[in-house]
CSV table of C-alpha atoms in Angstrom, one decimal:
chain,number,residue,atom,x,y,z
A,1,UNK,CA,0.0,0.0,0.0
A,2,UNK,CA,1.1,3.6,-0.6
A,3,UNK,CA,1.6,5.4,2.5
A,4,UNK,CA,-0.3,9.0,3.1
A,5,UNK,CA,2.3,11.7,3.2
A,6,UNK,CA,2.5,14.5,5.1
A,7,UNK,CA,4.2,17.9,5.4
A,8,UNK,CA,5.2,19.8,8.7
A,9,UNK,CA,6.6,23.5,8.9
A,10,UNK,CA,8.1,24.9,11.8
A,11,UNK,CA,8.7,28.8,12.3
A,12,UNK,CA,7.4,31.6,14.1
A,13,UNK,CA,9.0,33.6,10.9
A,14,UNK,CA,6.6,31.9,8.7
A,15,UNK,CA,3.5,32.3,11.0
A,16,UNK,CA,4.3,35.8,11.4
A,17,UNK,CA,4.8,36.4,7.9
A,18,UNK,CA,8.3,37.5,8.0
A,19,UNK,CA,9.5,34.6,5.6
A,20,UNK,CA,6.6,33.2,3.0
A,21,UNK,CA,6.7,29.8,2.9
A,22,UNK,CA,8.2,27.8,-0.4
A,23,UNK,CA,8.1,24.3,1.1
A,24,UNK,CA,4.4,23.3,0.5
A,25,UNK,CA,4.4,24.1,-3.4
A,26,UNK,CA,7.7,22.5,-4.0
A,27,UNK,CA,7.1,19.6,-1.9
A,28,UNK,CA,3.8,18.8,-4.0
A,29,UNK,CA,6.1,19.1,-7.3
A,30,UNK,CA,8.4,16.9,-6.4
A,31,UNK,CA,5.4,14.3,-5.4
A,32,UNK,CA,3.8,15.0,-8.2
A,33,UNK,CA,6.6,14.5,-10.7
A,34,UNK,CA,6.9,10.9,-8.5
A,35,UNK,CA,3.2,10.1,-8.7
A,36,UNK,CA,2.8,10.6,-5.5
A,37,UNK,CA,0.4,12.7,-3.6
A,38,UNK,CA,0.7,14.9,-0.5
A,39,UNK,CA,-1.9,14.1,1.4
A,40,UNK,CA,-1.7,16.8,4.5
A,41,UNK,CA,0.6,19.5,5.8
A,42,UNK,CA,0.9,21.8,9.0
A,43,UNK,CA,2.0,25.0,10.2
A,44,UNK,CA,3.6,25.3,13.2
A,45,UNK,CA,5.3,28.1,15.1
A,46,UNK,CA,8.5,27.9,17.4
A,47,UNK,CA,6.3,26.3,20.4
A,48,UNK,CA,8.0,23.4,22.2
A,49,UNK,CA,4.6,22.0,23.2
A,50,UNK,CA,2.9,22.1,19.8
A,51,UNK,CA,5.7,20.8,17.8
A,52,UNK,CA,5.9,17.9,20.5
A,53,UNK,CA,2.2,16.9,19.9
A,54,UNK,CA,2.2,17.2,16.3
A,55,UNK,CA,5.1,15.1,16.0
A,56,UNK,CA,3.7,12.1,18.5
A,57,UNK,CA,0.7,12.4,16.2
A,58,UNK,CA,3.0,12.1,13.5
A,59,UNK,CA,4.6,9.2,15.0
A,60,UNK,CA,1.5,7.4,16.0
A,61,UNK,CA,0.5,7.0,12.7
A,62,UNK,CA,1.0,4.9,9.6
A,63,UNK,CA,2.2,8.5,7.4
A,64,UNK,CA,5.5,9.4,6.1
A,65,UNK,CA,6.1,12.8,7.2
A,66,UNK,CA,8.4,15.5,6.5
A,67,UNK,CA,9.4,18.0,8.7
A,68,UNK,CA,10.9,21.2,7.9
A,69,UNK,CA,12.5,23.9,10.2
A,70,UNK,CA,13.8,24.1,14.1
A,71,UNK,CA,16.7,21.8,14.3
A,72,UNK,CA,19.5,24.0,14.4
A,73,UNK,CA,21.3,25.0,17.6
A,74,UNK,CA,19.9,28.3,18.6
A,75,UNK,CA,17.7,28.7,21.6
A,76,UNK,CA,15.3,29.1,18.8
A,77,UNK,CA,15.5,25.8,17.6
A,78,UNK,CA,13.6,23.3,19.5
A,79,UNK,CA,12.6,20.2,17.0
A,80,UNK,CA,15.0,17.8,17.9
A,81,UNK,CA,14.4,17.9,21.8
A,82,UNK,CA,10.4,17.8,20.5
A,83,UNK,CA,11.4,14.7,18.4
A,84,UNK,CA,13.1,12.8,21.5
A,85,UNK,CA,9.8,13.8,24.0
A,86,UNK,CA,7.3,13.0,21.0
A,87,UNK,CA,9.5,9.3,21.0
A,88,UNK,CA,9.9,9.2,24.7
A,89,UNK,CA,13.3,8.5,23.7
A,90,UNK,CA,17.0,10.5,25.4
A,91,UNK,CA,19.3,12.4,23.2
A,92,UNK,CA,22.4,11.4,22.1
A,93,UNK,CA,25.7,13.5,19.6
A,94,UNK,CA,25.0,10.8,16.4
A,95,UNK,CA,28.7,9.6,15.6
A,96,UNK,CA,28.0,10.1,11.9
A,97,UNK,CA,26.4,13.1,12.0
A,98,UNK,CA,29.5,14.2,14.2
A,99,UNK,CA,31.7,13.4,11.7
A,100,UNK,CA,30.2,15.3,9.1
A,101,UNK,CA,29.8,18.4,11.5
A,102,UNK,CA,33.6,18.5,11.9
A,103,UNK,CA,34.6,17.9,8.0
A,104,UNK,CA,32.4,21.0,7.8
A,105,UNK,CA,33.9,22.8,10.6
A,106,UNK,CA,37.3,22.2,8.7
A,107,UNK,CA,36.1,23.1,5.6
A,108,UNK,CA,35.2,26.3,6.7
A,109,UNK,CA,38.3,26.8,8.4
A,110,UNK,CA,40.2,26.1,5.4
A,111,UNK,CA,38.3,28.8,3.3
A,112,UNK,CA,38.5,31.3,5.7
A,113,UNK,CA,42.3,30.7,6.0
A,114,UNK,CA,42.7,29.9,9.8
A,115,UNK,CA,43.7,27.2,11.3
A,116,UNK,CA,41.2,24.7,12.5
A,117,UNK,CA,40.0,24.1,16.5
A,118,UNK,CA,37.8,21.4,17.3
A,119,UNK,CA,38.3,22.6,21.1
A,120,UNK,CA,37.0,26.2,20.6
A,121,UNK,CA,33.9,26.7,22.5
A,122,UNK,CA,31.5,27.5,19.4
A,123,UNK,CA,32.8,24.6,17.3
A,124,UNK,CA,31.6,22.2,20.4
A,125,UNK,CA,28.5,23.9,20.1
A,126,UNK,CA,27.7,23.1,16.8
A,127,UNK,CA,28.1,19.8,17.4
A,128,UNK,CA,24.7,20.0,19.4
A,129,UNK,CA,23.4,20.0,15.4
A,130,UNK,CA,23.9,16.1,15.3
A,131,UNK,CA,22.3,15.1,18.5
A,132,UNK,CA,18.9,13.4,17.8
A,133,UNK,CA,16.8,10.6,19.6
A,134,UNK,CA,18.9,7.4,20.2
A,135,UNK,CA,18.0,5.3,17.1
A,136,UNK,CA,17.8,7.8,14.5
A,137,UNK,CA,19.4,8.0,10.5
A,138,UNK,CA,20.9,11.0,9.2
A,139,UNK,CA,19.7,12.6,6.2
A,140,UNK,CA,22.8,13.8,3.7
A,141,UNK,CA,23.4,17.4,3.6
A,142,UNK,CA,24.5,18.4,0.0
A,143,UNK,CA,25.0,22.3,0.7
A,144,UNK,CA,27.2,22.3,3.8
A,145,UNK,CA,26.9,18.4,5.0
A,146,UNK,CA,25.0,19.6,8.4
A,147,UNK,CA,22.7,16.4,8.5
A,148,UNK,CA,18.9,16.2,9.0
A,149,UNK,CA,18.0,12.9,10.1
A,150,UNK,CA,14.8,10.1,10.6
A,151,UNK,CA,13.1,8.7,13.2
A,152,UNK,CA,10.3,5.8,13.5
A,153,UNK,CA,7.4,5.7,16.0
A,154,UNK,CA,6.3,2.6,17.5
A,155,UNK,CA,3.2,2.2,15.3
A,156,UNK,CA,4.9,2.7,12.4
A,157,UNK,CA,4.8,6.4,11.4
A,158,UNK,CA,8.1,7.5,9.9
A,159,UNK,CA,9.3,11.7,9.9
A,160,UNK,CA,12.1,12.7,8.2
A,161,UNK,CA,13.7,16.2,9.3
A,162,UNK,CA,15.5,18.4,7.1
A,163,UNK,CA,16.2,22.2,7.7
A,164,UNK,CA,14.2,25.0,7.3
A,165,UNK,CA,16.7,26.8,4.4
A,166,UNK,CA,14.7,25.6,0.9
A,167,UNK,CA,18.3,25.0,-0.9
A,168,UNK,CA,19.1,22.7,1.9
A,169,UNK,CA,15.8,21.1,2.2
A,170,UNK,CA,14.5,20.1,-1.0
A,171,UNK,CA,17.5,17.9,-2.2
A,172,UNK,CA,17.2,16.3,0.8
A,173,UNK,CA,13.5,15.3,0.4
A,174,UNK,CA,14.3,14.4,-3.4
A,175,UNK,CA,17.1,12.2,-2.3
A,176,UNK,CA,15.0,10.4,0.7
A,177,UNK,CA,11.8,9.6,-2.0
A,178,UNK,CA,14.1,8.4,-4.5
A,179,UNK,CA,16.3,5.8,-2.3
A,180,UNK,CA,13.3,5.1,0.3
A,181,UNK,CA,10.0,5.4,-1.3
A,182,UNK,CA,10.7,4.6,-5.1
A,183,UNK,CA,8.8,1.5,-5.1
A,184,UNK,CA,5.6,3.1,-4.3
A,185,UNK,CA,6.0,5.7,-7.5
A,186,UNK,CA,3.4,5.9,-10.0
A,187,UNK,CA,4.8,7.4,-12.9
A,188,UNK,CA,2.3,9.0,-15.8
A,189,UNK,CA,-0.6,6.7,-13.8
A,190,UNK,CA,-2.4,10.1,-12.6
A,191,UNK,CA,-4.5,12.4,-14.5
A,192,UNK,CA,-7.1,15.5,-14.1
A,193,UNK,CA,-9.8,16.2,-16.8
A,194,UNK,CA,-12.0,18.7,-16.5
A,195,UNK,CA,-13.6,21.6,-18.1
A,196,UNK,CA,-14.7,25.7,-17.8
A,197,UNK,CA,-18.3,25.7,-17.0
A,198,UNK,CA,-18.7,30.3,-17.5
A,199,UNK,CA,-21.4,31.5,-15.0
A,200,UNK,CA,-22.2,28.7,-13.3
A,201,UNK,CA,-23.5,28.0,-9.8
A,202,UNK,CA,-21.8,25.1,-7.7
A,203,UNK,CA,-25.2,24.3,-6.0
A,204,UNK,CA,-26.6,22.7,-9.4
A,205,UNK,CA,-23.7,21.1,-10.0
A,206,UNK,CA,-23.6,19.1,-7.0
A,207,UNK,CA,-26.1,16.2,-7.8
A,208,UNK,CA,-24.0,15.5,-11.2
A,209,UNK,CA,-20.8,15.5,-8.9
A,210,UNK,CA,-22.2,13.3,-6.1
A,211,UNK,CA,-23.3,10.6,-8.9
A,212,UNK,CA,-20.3,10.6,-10.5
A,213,UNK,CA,-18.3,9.8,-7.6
A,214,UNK,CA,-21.1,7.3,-6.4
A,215,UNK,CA,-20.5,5.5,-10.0
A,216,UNK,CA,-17.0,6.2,-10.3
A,217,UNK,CA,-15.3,5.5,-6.7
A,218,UNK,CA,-11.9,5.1,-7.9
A,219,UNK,CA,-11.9,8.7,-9.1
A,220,UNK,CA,-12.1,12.3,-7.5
A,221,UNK,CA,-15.0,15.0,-8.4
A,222,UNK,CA,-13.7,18.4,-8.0
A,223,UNK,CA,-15.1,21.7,-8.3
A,224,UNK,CA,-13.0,24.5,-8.4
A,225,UNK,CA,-15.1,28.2,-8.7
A,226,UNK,CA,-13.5,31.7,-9.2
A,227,UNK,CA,-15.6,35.1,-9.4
A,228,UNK,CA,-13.0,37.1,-11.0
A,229,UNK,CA,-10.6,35.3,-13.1
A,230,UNK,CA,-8.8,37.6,-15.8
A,231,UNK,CA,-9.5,35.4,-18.7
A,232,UNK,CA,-12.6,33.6,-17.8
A,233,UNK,CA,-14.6,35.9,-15.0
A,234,UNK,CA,-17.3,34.3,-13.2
A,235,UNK,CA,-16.5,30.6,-13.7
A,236,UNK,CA,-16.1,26.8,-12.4
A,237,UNK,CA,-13.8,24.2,-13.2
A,238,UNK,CA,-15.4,20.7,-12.9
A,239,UNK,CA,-13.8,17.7,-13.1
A,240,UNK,CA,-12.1,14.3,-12.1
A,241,UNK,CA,-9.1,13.0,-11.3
A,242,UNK,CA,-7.3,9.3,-10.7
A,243,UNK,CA,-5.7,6.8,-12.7
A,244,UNK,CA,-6.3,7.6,-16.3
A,245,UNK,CA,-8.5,4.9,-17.6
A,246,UNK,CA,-10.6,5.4,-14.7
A,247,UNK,CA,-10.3,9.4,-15.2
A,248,UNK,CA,-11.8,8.9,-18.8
A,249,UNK,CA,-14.5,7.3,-18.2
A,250,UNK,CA,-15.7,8.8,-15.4
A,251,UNK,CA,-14.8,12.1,-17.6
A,252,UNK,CA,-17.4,11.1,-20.7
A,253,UNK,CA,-20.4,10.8,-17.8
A,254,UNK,CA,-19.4,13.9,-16.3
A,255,UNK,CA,-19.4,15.5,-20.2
A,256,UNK,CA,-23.1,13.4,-20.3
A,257,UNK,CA,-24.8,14.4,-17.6
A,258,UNK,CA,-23.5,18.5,-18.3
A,259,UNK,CA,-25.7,17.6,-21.3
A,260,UNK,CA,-28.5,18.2,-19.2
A,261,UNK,CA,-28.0,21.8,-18.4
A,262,UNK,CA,-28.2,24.7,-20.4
A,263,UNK,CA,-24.6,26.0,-19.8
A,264,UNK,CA,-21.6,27.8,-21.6
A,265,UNK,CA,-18.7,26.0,-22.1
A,266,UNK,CA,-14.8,27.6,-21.8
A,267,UNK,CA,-12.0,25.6,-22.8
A,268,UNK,CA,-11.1,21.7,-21.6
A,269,UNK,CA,-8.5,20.6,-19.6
A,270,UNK,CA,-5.8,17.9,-18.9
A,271,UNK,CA,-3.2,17.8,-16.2
């Protein structure tokens, strides 16, 4: 079975609109291009206590989660001491992750010119970047190799965290589908039909919609109204989505039943 996946971003600079969020769009495109499908996603803001129950709900279920934000090392950073309470699990410098903190450390060093020392107070502190719940992966950093990492709940629900910077992020999330979750990719087996219904109301629509998903139950009616579109004005986009063969057919009794109404007709499309 395909698992549900789900989104989770952490920042009181997104809530407060400091930062827009990128994460959701891209996240769907890089689903989409997988045949996958996102199937939920939630804002948080820098509170220890929320981020703690969302992740133990997170964890508690059957989902594949990722979460974006919070687990750097500044007293603003709280997600991986939510991850270990949301596990009931202690804390613990990951040996890899270690590693990879202090190849960057020297890296750094070595551009800047200086010598490196791993004893210097702030270089020990970034080391609190790769301390994560006893039992967790790490996640490859490409950017600067500071690593997110994964943990699995008891009941089976799996989050993967990442940081918050997009450029970071979204390799990482390509590169844990592709080696974790390929064999549940669909390529080219999902399709939306549908078609610009000009002035229409929803409410007479909604009998043709509810049959068609009563006949068609492997596919998705949606109905998608505007009021002041540039191109189109007042306007709805009906239609279905699924697994193409399904999609079509459930696509020509949508077009069939229309038939019915006395209605004007803007141009059809496919996604």
């Amino acid at each position: 079975m395909t698992p549900h996946f789900g989104l989770i971003i952490i920042g009181d600079e997104i809530m407060s609109g400091k930062r827009q969020d990128k994460h959701l769009p891209k996240v769907i495109e890089l689903m989409t291009a997988r045949g996958l499908n996102l199937n939920w996603a939630e804002y948080i803001g820098d509170d220890p206590g929320r981020i703690t129950a969302t992740l133990q709900r997170a964890f508690e279920s059957n989902d594949v989660v990722f979460s974006c934000g919070g687990i750097g090392a500044t007293p603003d950073d709280h997600t991986r001491q939510c991850a270990g309470r949301a596990l009931d699990m202690p804390l613990a410098l990951h040996p890899e992750a270690k590693a990879l903190i202090q190849e960057r450390m020297q890296d750094t060093a070595k551009e800047q010119g200086v010598a490196y020392e791993p004893e210097r107070a702030d270089n020990i502190h970034r080391l609190n970047m790769g301390v994560f719940p006893l039992g967790a992966t790490i996640i490859r950093n490409p950017y600067n190799k500071i690593p997110g990492f994964s943990c699995q709940g008891a009941a089976g629900g799996r989050v993967h965290f990442v940081p918050g910077f997009p450029v970071m992020a979204w390799p990482m999330i390509e590169a844990v589908l592709d080696t974790q979750y390929s064999a549940h990719f669909r390529l080219n087996a999902y399709v939306e039909k549908s078609v610009i219904i000009l002035g229409a109301m929803e409410a007479t629509l909604t009998p043709l919609m509810e049959g068609i998903e009563a006949a068609h139950p492997e596919v998705k009616v949606f109905s998608l109204p505007s009021v002041d579109h540039p191109q189109w004005g007042r306007h709805i986009e009906l239609g279905v989505k699924g697994e193409p063969a399904a999609a079509d057919r459930a696509y020509v009794d949508l077009r069939q039943g229309l038939a019915a109404f006395s209605l004007q007709y803007g141009p059809e499309l496919v996604r």
